Amino acid sequence: MHVVVVGAGVSGLAAALALARAGSTVTLLERDDTPLPATAHEAFEWDRSGAPQVRHSHGFLARLRNLLRDRYPDVLAALIAEGATEIRFTDKLPDTLTDRSHHDGDDDLVGLACRRSTFEWVLRRCVTAEPTVELRHGFGVDELLFADAPPTGTPTVVGVRGSWADGRAEDLGADVVVAAGGRRAAVPDWLRAGGAGLEEVVEDTGIVYFSRFFQVRPDAEAPLTAGPTLGDLGWLKFAQFPGDNGTFSITLAIPTGDRDLRARLTDPDTFDRAAGALDVVAPWVDPQVVEPITGVHLMAGLINRRRDFLVDDAPVVLGFHAVGDAHTCTNPLYGRGCSLGMVQAELLAAAVADHPDDPVARSVAYEASSRREILPWYDASVRQDRMSRDQLERNRELRAAPAEEAATDPADFMRDVMTNGLLPALRVDAVVFRAFLRMFNLLTAPDALLTDADVIGRVLAVYGERDGRPPEPSPGPDRATMLATLDA
């Protein structure tokens, strides 16, 4: 079977690799006319205008690492050889955990520390080494080619029409076309031109974020930290993401309407001062320990979006599929995109292998598996973003509401349980800690913490002791204090 994959980012490369090793011949098309740099180090300066997120933080979670371990050990070995490192999340347990012993399943709680550019560079090298994969860079797809008289009556894709960087046009036939061009891929327009309607649901994440990369100085050692370096102040979310070869990034995210902070955080020195005001991040911007290697990169227009390729369980188009953000995209702040993109590439390869001659069954099987494995994380992302927006609004209301009125809101009770139950339980209860890690790393469903009776019981037990301990410390200043710090 000949498959054309449109887009050579992580999801497109993953699809090409999975399909090729399952027996398909793959033509991989990339609009950017930028050949592979000679080294992974040079790839950090790779001109990938079609993938602006390359200059931002990325999370390579345990589910992705385990997929590489189990299905593509050569890719994992190549990443390690280029400086990526495995992060064993249970190697640095919080000192406050009463049980610090090894548990069954800990060997699966391992992520990857790696820059997106290094990951993509290694993955492209592995993909283009496949004998049944051809990469054409500098070729952009303009439209899909459709069969004149599809046998089932459903619009059927039979290839693509595109153009080279020098303007030459070319048609390319295919048994299957896969869209992997990211969140900006013009999938609805392509399908609409062939008479295929596509429903999509879009919701703004409500945030804009800023990322900056650093490296540990040659004469210094990286700060010692236990657990993920991240936090949420309501008006500001933050995280530190480890990279390869002594590099790492810091991301700060704010509501889209916060123009005061937005104007300030684009300045590198101001960004560093803001990061330094956050307790767990401050060691990572100490100029005696680290040095910046980029400016501040802004990412806006962030959305959660899902596209429905089935209507009443029937495909809207045949011979065509989408993977990664071209199919379902979630708030990139949660670091799930690359992991879910590779998972979905596996789902597609399985559907193609199981139904090589039945495009209807293939589409139904692929979309069903995507709804099972990918859609829950879209729903979780939407819920998290709505909760963040609602919390900001509720905080404004609480400042003006009588105390007895504020205490009756059920949403406030749930937030209180999270703050004074779940968060402290993560520091003292190994069962809760590991359950959170497994969910965070996509190894269990996003609602796993809420459906596990044992975990809920442990969280509520800690919550019941809240009056006997000091209030939970804030991981950083309030917004007014931060602005004053930045303007000092």
Tab-separated table of C-alpha atoms in Angstrom:
chain	number	residue	atom	x	y	z
A	1	MET	CA	0.000	0.000	0.000
A	2	HIS	CA	1.293	3.470	-0.915
A	3	VAL	CA	0.679	6.111	1.751
A	4	VAL	CA	1.349	9.831	1.371
A	5	VAL	CA	1.974	11.592	4.691
A	6	VAL	CA	1.623	15.379	4.566
A	7	GLY	CA	3.887	17.021	7.138
A	8	ALA	CA	7.229	15.869	8.552
A	9	GLY	CA	6.899	17.046	12.120
A	10	VAL	CA	6.831	14.591	15.011
A	11	SER	CA	3.378	13.181	14.207
A	12	GLY	CA	4.112	12.854	10.494
A	13	LEU	CA	7.450	11.200	11.136
A	14	ALA	CA	5.843	8.865	13.649
A	15	ALA	CA	3.128	7.932	11.148
A	16	ALA	CA	5.699	7.313	8.414
A	17	LEU	CA	7.784	5.120	10.715
A	18	ALA	CA	4.836	3.085	12.009
A	19	LEU	CA	3.321	2.613	8.553
A	20	ALA	CA	6.634	1.691	6.910
A	21	ARG	CA	7.478	-0.908	9.525
A	22	ALA	CA	3.976	-2.339	9.183
A	23	GLY	CA	4.594	-2.913	5.464
A	24	SER	CA	3.481	0.250	3.631
A	25	THR	CA	5.452	2.320	1.154
A	26	VAL	CA	5.459	5.920	2.366
A	27	THR	CA	6.064	9.244	0.642
A	28	LEU	CA	6.602	11.916	3.281
A	29	LEU	CA	5.978	15.496	2.164
A	30	GLU	CA	7.320	18.573	3.980
A	31	ARG	CA	6.608	22.138	2.869
A	32	ASP	CA	9.658	23.614	4.621
A	33	ASP	CA	12.581	23.493	2.188
A	34	THR	CA	15.090	22.930	4.961
A	35	PRO	CA	17.181	19.772	4.704
A	36	LEU	CA	18.236	17.906	7.814
A	37	PRO	CA	21.092	19.643	9.662
A	38	ALA	CA	24.332	17.714	10.014
A	39	THR	CA	24.146	17.314	13.787
A	40	ALA	CA	21.589	17.356	16.581
A	41	HIS	CA	23.358	20.418	17.995
A	42	GLU	CA	22.886	22.284	14.718
A	43	ALA	CA	19.243	21.190	14.666
A	44	PHE	CA	18.538	23.601	17.526
A	45	GLU	CA	18.924	26.385	14.931
A	46	TRP	CA	16.901	24.471	12.317
A	47	ASP	CA	14.653	26.780	10.297
A	48	ARG	CA	11.282	25.082	10.804
A	49	SER	CA	8.859	27.889	9.955
A	50	GLY	CA	6.093	25.325	9.543
A	51	ALA	CA	6.577	24.218	13.147
A	52	PRO	CA	7.013	27.351	15.290
A	53	GLN	CA	6.554	25.291	18.447
A	54	VAL	CA	10.046	23.830	17.963
A	55	ARG	CA	11.422	26.764	19.998
A	56	HIS	CA	9.142	26.006	22.946
A	57	SER	CA	9.131	23.551	25.816
A	58	HIS	CA	8.144	19.965	25.103
A	59	GLY	CA	7.325	17.054	27.337
A	60	PHE	CA	8.268	13.524	26.319
A	61	LEU	CA	6.186	11.581	28.779
A	62	ALA	CA	6.467	8.014	29.984
A	63	ARG	CA	3.889	6.732	27.537
A	64	LEU	CA	5.994	7.923	24.621
A	65	ARG	CA	9.223	6.611	26.127
A	66	ASN	CA	7.614	3.227	26.790
A	67	LEU	CA	6.299	3.096	23.229
A	68	LEU	CA	9.837	3.663	21.949
A	69	ARG	CA	11.216	1.088	24.380
A	70	ASP	CA	8.722	-1.555	23.331
A	71	ARG	CA	8.290	-0.841	19.597
A	72	TYR	CA	11.259	1.237	18.457
A	73	PRO	CA	14.274	0.504	20.665
A	74	ASP	CA	16.590	1.689	17.885
A	75	VAL	CA	15.023	5.151	17.997
A	76	LEU	CA	15.325	5.278	21.774
A	77	ALA	CA	18.957	4.212	21.567
A	78	ALA	CA	19.649	6.896	18.948
A	79	LEU	CA	18.094	9.554	21.183
A	80	ILE	CA	20.219	8.461	24.127
A	81	ALA	CA	23.316	8.520	21.909
A	82	GLU	CA	22.568	12.153	21.005
A	83	GLY	CA	22.330	13.225	24.642
A	84	ALA	CA	18.714	12.613	25.600
A	85	THR	CA	18.387	11.127	29.078
A	86	GLU	CA	15.779	8.984	30.751
A	87	ILE	CA	14.018	10.600	33.697
A	88	ARG	CA	13.094	8.007	36.296
A	89	PHE	CA	10.396	9.855	38.152
A	90	THR	CA	10.636	7.610	41.201
A	91	ASP	CA	14.401	8.089	41.589
A	92	LYS	CA	13.892	11.467	43.273
A	93	LEU	CA	10.965	10.892	45.574
A	94	PRO	CA	9.911	13.732	47.869
A	95	ASP	CA	11.739	13.479	51.208
A	96	THR	CA	8.379	13.682	52.947
A	97	LEU	CA	7.069	10.371	51.525
A	98	THR	CA	6.759	7.785	54.281
A	99	ASP	CA	7.221	4.871	51.830
A	100	ARG	CA	10.292	5.280	49.628
A	101	SER	CA	10.610	1.656	48.489
A	102	HIS	CA	10.520	0.413	44.886
A	103	HIS	CA	7.004	-0.433	43.643
A	104	ASP	CA	5.797	-2.622	40.806
A	105	GLY	CA	5.364	-0.440	37.736
A	106	ASP	CA	8.120	2.026	38.644
A	107	ASP	CA	10.124	0.923	35.590
A	108	ASP	CA	7.325	2.339	33.426
A	109	LEU	CA	7.427	5.738	35.149
A	110	VAL	CA	10.277	6.996	32.981
A	111	GLY	CA	10.179	9.997	30.673
A	112	LEU	CA	12.722	11.546	28.295
A	113	ALA	CA	14.661	14.757	28.761
A	114	CYS	CA	15.112	16.112	25.260
A	115	ARG	CA	14.650	19.239	23.186
A	116	ARG	CA	12.009	19.058	20.477
A	117	SER	CA	14.644	19.837	17.831
A	118	THR	CA	16.843	16.933	18.954
A	119	PHE	CA	13.884	14.559	19.104
A	120	GLU	CA	12.722	15.510	15.611
A	121	TRP	CA	16.264	15.355	14.182
A	122	VAL	CA	16.820	11.830	15.490
A	123	LEU	CA	13.357	10.694	14.413
A	124	ARG	CA	13.823	12.038	10.879
A	125	ARG	CA	17.160	10.253	10.552
A	126	CYS	CA	15.562	6.990	11.609
A	127	VAL	CA	12.567	7.443	9.310
A	128	THR	CA	14.579	8.352	6.219
A	129	ALA	CA	16.785	5.306	6.819
A	130	GLU	CA	13.737	3.117	6.200
A	131	PRO	CA	14.012	1.559	2.701
A	132	THR	CA	10.302	2.108	1.968
A	133	VAL	CA	10.185	5.800	2.972
A	134	GLU	CA	10.900	8.711	0.634
A	135	LEU	CA	11.067	12.252	2.055
A	136	ARG	CA	10.392	15.190	-0.255
A	137	HIS	CA	11.139	18.513	1.453
A	138	GLY	CA	10.194	21.774	-0.206
A	139	PHE	CA	6.919	20.254	-1.457
A	140	GLY	CA	3.694	21.794	-0.151
A	141	VAL	CA	0.273	20.223	-0.636
A	142	ASP	CA	-2.323	22.602	-2.046
A	143	GLU	CA	-5.307	20.280	-2.415
A	144	LEU	CA	-6.486	16.687	-2.361
A	145	LEU	CA	-7.305	14.600	-5.415
A	146	PHE	CA	-10.674	12.824	-5.295
A	147	ALA	CA	-12.030	9.857	-7.241
A	148	ASP	CA	-14.523	10.906	-9.924
A	149	ALA	CA	-17.029	8.186	-9.021
A	150	PRO	CA	-16.327	6.661	-5.594
A	151	PRO	CA	-17.855	3.172	-5.380
A	152	THR	CA	-19.521	3.802	-2.010
A	153	GLY	CA	-20.763	7.303	-2.774
A	154	THR	CA	-18.553	8.715	-0.026
A	155	PRO	CA	-15.899	11.199	-1.232
A	156	THR	CA	-12.698	9.222	-1.693
A	157	VAL	CA	-9.193	10.690	-1.711
A	158	VAL	CA	-6.790	9.223	-4.271
A	159	GLY	CA	-3.811	11.548	-3.956
A	160	VAL	CA	-2.597	15.118	-3.526
A	161	ARG	CA	-1.785	18.079	-5.718
A	162	GLY	CA	1.092	20.231	-4.607
A	163	SER	CA	3.937	22.452	-5.658
A	164	TRP	CA	7.677	22.548	-5.132
A	165	ALA	CA	9.518	25.504	-3.651
A	166	ASP	CA	10.499	26.615	-7.190
A	167	GLY	CA	6.839	26.727	-8.254
A	168	ARG	CA	6.630	23.433	-10.149
A	169	ALA	CA	3.262	21.719	-9.700
A	170	GLU	CA	2.872	17.973	-9.338
A	171	ASP	CA	0.129	15.434	-8.697
A	172	LEU	CA	0.919	12.437	-6.554
A	173	GLY	CA	-1.366	9.419	-6.359
A	174	ALA	CA	-1.846	7.390	-3.181
A	175	ASP	CA	-3.903	4.583	-1.687
A	176	VAL	CA	-4.097	6.560	1.570
A	177	VAL	CA	-3.342	10.201	2.397
A	178	VAL	CA	-2.492	11.169	5.974
A	179	ALA	CA	-2.640	14.796	7.143
A	180	ALA	CA	0.036	15.502	9.754
A	181	GLY	CA	0.562	19.208	9.249
A	182	GLY	CA	-0.256	20.302	12.786
A	183	ARG	CA	-2.955	22.578	14.121
A	184	ARG	CA	-2.726	24.934	11.143
A	185	ALA	CA	-3.293	22.225	8.527
A	186	ALA	CA	-6.109	23.219	6.133
A	187	VAL	CA	-7.892	19.875	6.495
A	188	PRO	CA	-11.496	21.206	6.470
A	189	ASP	CA	-10.847	23.265	3.323
A	190	TRP	CA	-9.221	20.316	1.566
A	191	LEU	CA	-12.151	18.025	2.349
A	192	ARG	CA	-14.815	20.605	1.598
A	193	ALA	CA	-13.402	21.033	-1.906
A	194	GLY	CA	-14.188	17.370	-2.551
A	195	GLY	CA	-17.674	17.474	-1.055
A	196	ALA	CA	-16.749	16.004	2.329
A	197	GLY	CA	-18.191	17.879	5.279
A	198	LEU	CA	-16.131	17.871	8.457
A	199	GLU	CA	-17.384	18.867	11.881
A	200	GLU	CA	-14.947	20.353	14.320
A	201	VAL	CA	-15.206	21.752	17.839
A	202	VAL	CA	-12.834	24.544	18.839
A	203	GLU	CA	-12.315	26.140	22.215
A	204	ASP	CA	-9.685	28.726	23.039
A	205	THR	CA	-7.335	27.717	25.826
A	206	GLY	CA	-7.437	31.229	27.245
A	207	ILE	CA	-3.666	31.414	27.655
A	208	VAL	CA	-0.570	32.712	25.943
A	209	TYR	CA	2.839	31.432	26.929
A	210	PHE	CA	6.490	32.337	26.810
A	211	SER	CA	9.468	29.973	26.670
A	212	ARG	CA	13.190	30.479	27.037
A	213	PHE	CA	15.997	27.918	26.803
A	214	PHE	CA	19.007	27.740	29.101
A	215	GLN	CA	21.991	25.483	29.661
A	216	VAL	CA	23.901	24.577	32.791
A	217	ARG	CA	27.304	26.269	32.870
A	218	PRO	CA	30.242	23.922	32.271
A	219	ASP	CA	31.688	24.676	35.725
A	220	ALA	CA	28.395	24.222	37.588
A	221	GLU	CA	26.014	21.436	38.521
A	222	ALA	CA	22.296	21.391	37.809
A	223	PRO	CA	20.078	22.226	40.793
A	224	LEU	CA	18.768	19.255	42.751
A	225	THR	CA	14.983	19.035	42.665
A	226	ALA	CA	12.462	16.396	43.746
A	227	GLY	CA	9.463	15.919	41.487
A	228	PRO	CA	8.251	18.097	38.600
A	229	THR	CA	9.249	21.773	38.688
A	230	LEU	CA	5.898	23.347	37.970
A	231	GLY	CA	3.049	25.233	39.593
A	232	ASP	CA	-0.120	27.233	39.145
A	233	LEU	CA	-0.772	30.588	40.822
A	234	GLY	CA	-4.117	31.023	39.069
A	235	TRP	CA	-2.959	34.098	37.187
A	236	LEU	CA	0.307	32.417	36.162
A	237	LYS	CA	1.238	28.834	35.300
A	238	PHE	CA	4.876	27.794	35.100
A	239	ALA	CA	7.047	24.779	34.405
A	240	GLN	CA	10.671	23.824	33.839
A	241	PHE	CA	11.299	21.201	31.162
A	242	PRO	CA	14.618	19.289	31.074
A	243	GLY	CA	16.321	18.948	27.703
A	244	ASP	CA	19.320	17.088	26.343
A	245	ASN	CA	23.029	17.825	26.834
A	246	GLY	CA	22.602	20.068	29.849
A	247	THR	CA	19.846	22.219	28.315
A	248	PHE	CA	16.393	22.974	29.640
A	249	SER	CA	13.552	25.435	29.108
A	250	ILE	CA	11.235	27.442	31.304
A	251	THR	CA	7.696	28.288	30.257
A	252	LEU	CA	5.460	30.934	31.811
A	253	ALA	CA	1.782	31.051	30.816
A	254	ILE	CA	-0.699	33.847	31.511
A	255	PRO	CA	-4.327	34.577	30.559
A	256	THR	CA	-4.641	36.061	27.082
A	257	GLY	CA	-6.220	39.211	28.479
A	258	ASP	CA	-3.323	40.065	30.818
A	259	ARG	CA	-1.771	42.748	28.638
A	260	ASP	CA	0.419	44.154	31.427
A	261	LEU	CA	2.289	40.913	31.985
A	262	ARG	CA	2.315	40.058	28.294
A	263	ALA	CA	4.131	43.276	27.467
A	264	ARG	CA	6.730	42.628	30.153
A	265	LEU	CA	7.509	38.931	29.706
A	266	THR	CA	8.783	39.248	26.134
A	267	ASP	CA	11.856	41.012	27.531
A	268	PRO	CA	14.522	38.401	28.422
A	269	ASP	CA	15.742	40.106	31.606
A	270	THR	CA	12.191	40.617	32.827
A	271	PHE	CA	11.346	37.000	32.016
A	272	ASP	CA	14.285	35.856	34.135
A	273	ARG	CA	13.222	38.085	37.044
A	274	ALA	CA	9.700	36.665	36.865
A	275	ALA	CA	11.032	33.102	36.874
A	276	GLY	CA	13.343	33.982	39.754
A	277	ALA	CA	10.358	35.086	41.845
A	278	LEU	CA	8.977	31.513	41.753
A	279	ASP	CA	10.425	29.412	44.557
A	280	VAL	CA	10.966	26.124	42.704
A	281	VAL	CA	12.124	27.787	39.483
A	282	ALA	CA	14.503	30.335	41.020
A	283	PRO	CA	17.505	27.934	41.167
A	284	TRP	CA	17.120	27.368	37.424
A	285	VAL	CA	17.722	31.026	36.537
A	286	ASP	CA	20.656	31.590	38.905
A	287	PRO	CA	23.283	33.225	36.646
A	288	GLN	CA	26.037	31.482	38.631
A	289	VAL	CA	24.587	28.118	37.559
A	290	VAL	CA	22.948	28.594	34.152
A	291	GLU	CA	23.134	30.796	31.085
A	292	PRO	CA	20.410	31.539	28.502
A	293	ILE	CA	20.853	30.194	24.978
A	294	THR	CA	17.769	31.786	23.371
A	295	GLY	CA	15.635	34.831	23.739
A	296	VAL	CA	12.001	34.630	24.806
A	297	HIS	CA	9.642	32.936	22.369
A	298	LEU	CA	5.923	33.762	22.436
A	299	MET	CA	3.188	31.268	21.548
A	300	ALA	CA	-0.376	32.548	21.097
A	301	GLY	CA	-3.567	31.462	19.367
A	302	LEU	CA	-3.593	28.235	21.382
A	303	ILE	CA	-6.696	26.105	21.042
A	304	ASN	CA	-8.263	22.824	21.995
A	305	ARG	CA	-9.849	21.327	18.874
A	306	ARG	CA	-11.252	18.012	17.793
A	307	ARG	CA	-12.356	17.000	14.326
A	308	ASP	CA	-15.030	14.367	13.767
A	309	PHE	CA	-14.335	12.175	10.756
A	310	LEU	CA	-17.365	9.985	11.475
A	311	VAL	CA	-21.004	11.074	11.347
A	312	ASP	CA	-23.472	8.557	12.756
A	313	ASP	CA	-20.555	6.100	12.822
A	314	ALA	CA	-20.023	6.446	9.052
A	315	PRO	CA	-16.862	8.000	7.542
A	316	VAL	CA	-17.254	11.440	5.955
A	317	VAL	CA	-14.310	10.655	3.655
A	318	LEU	CA	-12.402	7.557	2.571
A	319	GLY	CA	-8.726	7.150	1.789
A	320	PHE	CA	-7.863	10.020	4.106
A	321	HIS	CA	-6.861	10.236	7.782
A	322	ALA	CA	-5.331	12.779	10.123
A	323	VAL	CA	-2.923	12.367	13.026
A	324	GLY	CA	-1.658	14.584	15.806
A	325	ASP	CA	-2.821	18.183	15.970
A	326	ALA	CA	-4.327	17.909	12.484
A	327	HIS	CA	-6.826	15.519	14.074
A	328	THR	CA	-7.072	16.554	17.730
A	329	CYS	CA	-5.059	19.253	19.441
A	330	THR	CA	-4.898	20.080	23.129
A	331	ASN	CA	-3.400	22.879	25.161
A	332	PRO	CA	0.363	22.494	24.567
A	333	LEU	CA	1.084	23.736	28.076
A	334	TYR	CA	0.268	20.251	29.388
A	335	GLY	CA	3.066	18.722	27.315
A	336	ARG	CA	1.015	15.884	25.814
A	337	GLY	CA	1.177	16.676	22.098
A	338	CYS	CA	4.216	14.674	20.970
A	339	SER	CA	3.268	11.686	23.105
A	340	LEU	CA	-0.321	11.575	21.866
A	341	GLY	CA	0.827	12.140	18.282
A	342	MET	CA	3.038	9.060	18.419
A	343	VAL	CA	0.298	7.022	20.087
A	344	GLN	CA	-2.138	8.012	17.353
A	345	ALA	CA	0.381	7.113	14.651
A	346	GLU	CA	0.438	3.595	16.095
A	347	LEU	CA	-3.363	3.473	16.040
A	348	LEU	CA	-3.376	4.463	12.367
A	349	ALA	CA	-0.753	1.888	11.397
A	350	ALA	CA	-2.774	-0.810	13.173
A	351	ALA	CA	-5.967	0.175	11.342
A	352	VAL	CA	-4.188	0.148	7.974
A	353	ALA	CA	-2.631	-3.241	8.694
A	354	ASP	CA	-5.930	-4.736	9.886
A	355	HIS	CA	-8.033	-3.358	6.991
A	356	PRO	CA	-5.776	-2.921	3.954
A	357	ASP	CA	-8.577	-3.470	1.428
A	358	ASP	CA	-11.577	-2.009	3.276
A	359	PRO	CA	-11.362	1.790	3.615
A	360	VAL	CA	-14.694	1.983	5.449
A	361	ALA	CA	-13.673	-0.521	8.121
A	362	ARG	CA	-10.255	1.150	8.338
A	363	SER	CA	-11.743	4.577	9.006
A	364	VAL	CA	-14.233	3.252	11.538
A	365	ALA	CA	-11.546	1.283	13.386
A	366	TYR	CA	-9.084	4.176	13.435
A	367	GLU	CA	-11.596	6.755	14.624
A	368	ALA	CA	-12.950	4.376	17.261
A	369	SER	CA	-9.465	3.815	18.666
A	370	SER	CA	-8.754	7.572	18.556
A	371	ARG	CA	-11.941	8.268	20.485
A	372	ARG	CA	-10.834	5.739	23.073
A	373	GLU	CA	-7.170	6.772	23.395
A	374	ILE	CA	-6.998	10.433	22.326
A	375	LEU	CA	-10.377	12.078	22.920
A	376	PRO	CA	-10.309	11.706	26.745
A	377	TRP	CA	-7.201	13.885	26.844
A	378	TYR	CA	-8.896	16.507	24.703
A	379	ASP	CA	-11.827	16.508	27.127
A	380	ALA	CA	-9.438	16.749	30.073
A	381	SER	CA	-7.627	19.687	28.500
A	382	VAL	CA	-10.895	21.524	27.919
A	383	ARG	CA	-11.970	20.899	31.524
A	384	GLN	CA	-8.645	22.087	32.913
A	385	ASP	CA	-8.718	25.270	30.864
A	386	ARG	CA	-12.303	26.027	31.838
A	387	MET	CA	-11.484	25.446	35.492
A	388	SER	CA	-8.571	27.876	35.247
A	389	ARG	CA	-10.755	30.558	33.689
A	390	ASP	CA	-13.560	29.923	36.167
A	391	GLN	CA	-11.135	30.091	39.074
A	392	LEU	CA	-9.831	33.485	37.983
A	393	GLU	CA	-13.391	34.775	37.727
A	394	ARG	CA	-14.371	33.167	41.030
A	395	ASN	CA	-11.393	34.710	42.787
A	396	ARG	CA	-12.598	38.123	41.685
A	397	GLU	CA	-16.063	37.312	42.993
A	398	LEU	CA	-14.724	36.038	46.326
A	399	ARG	CA	-12.935	39.287	46.989
A	400	ALA	CA	-16.298	41.037	46.830
A	401	ALA	CA	-18.596	38.332	48.293
A	402	PRO	CA	-19.528	37.839	51.971
A	403	ALA	CA	-17.619	34.927	53.532
A	404	GLU	CA	-20.751	32.874	54.249
A	405	GLU	CA	-21.858	33.144	50.619
A	406	ALA	CA	-18.439	32.176	49.260
A	407	ALA	CA	-18.270	29.046	51.435
A	408	THR	CA	-21.386	27.520	49.884
A	409	ASP	CA	-20.096	27.213	46.321
A	410	PRO	CA	-19.475	23.510	45.422
A	411	ALA	CA	-16.686	24.451	43.016
A	412	ASP	CA	-14.873	26.178	45.867
A	413	PHE	CA	-15.127	22.993	47.923
A	414	MET	CA	-13.578	20.918	45.131
A	415	ARG	CA	-10.756	23.424	44.711
A	416	ASP	CA	-10.219	23.292	48.468
A	417	VAL	CA	-9.974	19.502	48.332
A	418	MET	CA	-7.396	19.779	45.555
A	419	THR	CA	-5.344	22.370	47.435
A	420	ASN	CA	-5.624	20.977	50.963
A	421	GLY	CA	-6.121	17.289	50.098
A	422	LEU	CA	-4.478	16.192	46.875
A	423	LEU	CA	-1.410	18.450	46.935
A	424	PRO	CA	-0.332	17.574	50.483
A	425	ALA	CA	-1.192	13.899	49.868
A	426	LEU	CA	1.272	13.874	46.968
A	427	ARG	CA	4.026	14.722	49.438
A	428	VAL	CA	3.244	12.076	52.056
A	429	ASP	CA	1.406	9.173	50.395
A	430	ALA	CA	3.307	6.973	47.935
A	431	VAL	CA	0.094	5.503	46.498
A	432	VAL	CA	-1.349	8.925	45.668
A	433	PHE	CA	2.019	10.133	44.396
A	434	ARG	CA	2.376	7.240	41.958
A	435	ALA	CA	-1.260	7.423	40.872
A	436	PHE	CA	-0.716	11.075	39.980
A	437	LEU	CA	2.516	10.293	38.121
A	438	ARG	CA	0.821	7.561	36.093
A	439	MET	CA	-2.014	9.883	35.100
A	440	PHE	CA	0.372	12.774	34.367
A	441	ASN	CA	2.398	10.484	32.085
A	442	LEU	CA	-0.667	9.234	30.142
A	443	LEU	CA	-0.348	5.716	31.549
A	444	THR	CA	-3.857	5.835	33.008
A	445	ALA	CA	-7.006	7.678	31.970
A	446	PRO	CA	-7.235	11.391	32.840
A	447	ASP	CA	-10.006	10.689	35.367
A	448	ALA	CA	-8.074	7.864	37.048
A	449	LEU	CA	-7.513	9.803	40.261
A	450	LEU	CA	-11.226	10.499	40.602
A	451	THR	CA	-12.358	6.938	39.917
A	452	ASP	CA	-9.911	5.105	42.187
A	453	ALA	CA	-11.689	4.629	45.527
A	454	ASP	CA	-8.438	3.939	47.375
A	455	VAL	CA	-6.789	7.120	46.072
A	456	ILE	CA	-9.870	9.233	46.805
A	457	GLY	CA	-10.039	7.832	50.322
A	458	ARG	CA	-6.399	8.689	50.954
A	459	VAL	CA	-6.832	12.235	49.604
A	460	LEU	CA	-9.917	12.832	51.742
A	461	ALA	CA	-8.108	11.497	54.823
A	462	VAL	CA	-5.360	14.085	54.288
A	463	TYR	CA	-7.980	16.731	53.609
A	464	GLY	CA	-9.661	15.889	56.915
A	465	GLU	CA	-6.459	16.809	58.722
A	466	ARG	CA	-6.208	20.248	57.129
A	467	ASP	CA	-7.070	22.213	60.271
A	468	GLY	CA	-4.192	20.601	62.143
A	469	ARG	CA	-1.446	21.789	59.831
A	470	PRO	CA	-0.317	25.147	58.431
A	471	PRO	CA	-1.985	26.406	55.209
A	472	GLU	CA	-0.422	25.215	51.974
A	473	PRO	CA	2.428	27.550	50.995
A	474	SER	CA	2.057	29.464	47.777
A	475	PRO	CA	4.675	28.583	45.125
A	476	GLY	CA	5.047	32.256	44.263
A	477	PRO	CA	3.888	35.821	44.834
A	478	ASP	CA	0.521	37.301	44.020
A	479	ARG	CA	0.165	39.205	40.772
A	480	ALA	CA	0.509	42.680	42.288
A	481	THR	CA	3.729	41.697	44.029
A	482	MET	CA	5.075	40.173	40.811
A	483	LEU	CA	4.347	43.334	38.826
A	484	ALA	CA	6.031	45.418	41.480
A	485	THR	CA	9.062	43.115	41.347
A	486	LEU	CA	9.280	43.367	37.570
A	487	ASP	CA	8.963	47.151	37.615
A	488	ALA	CA	11.514	47.676	40.386
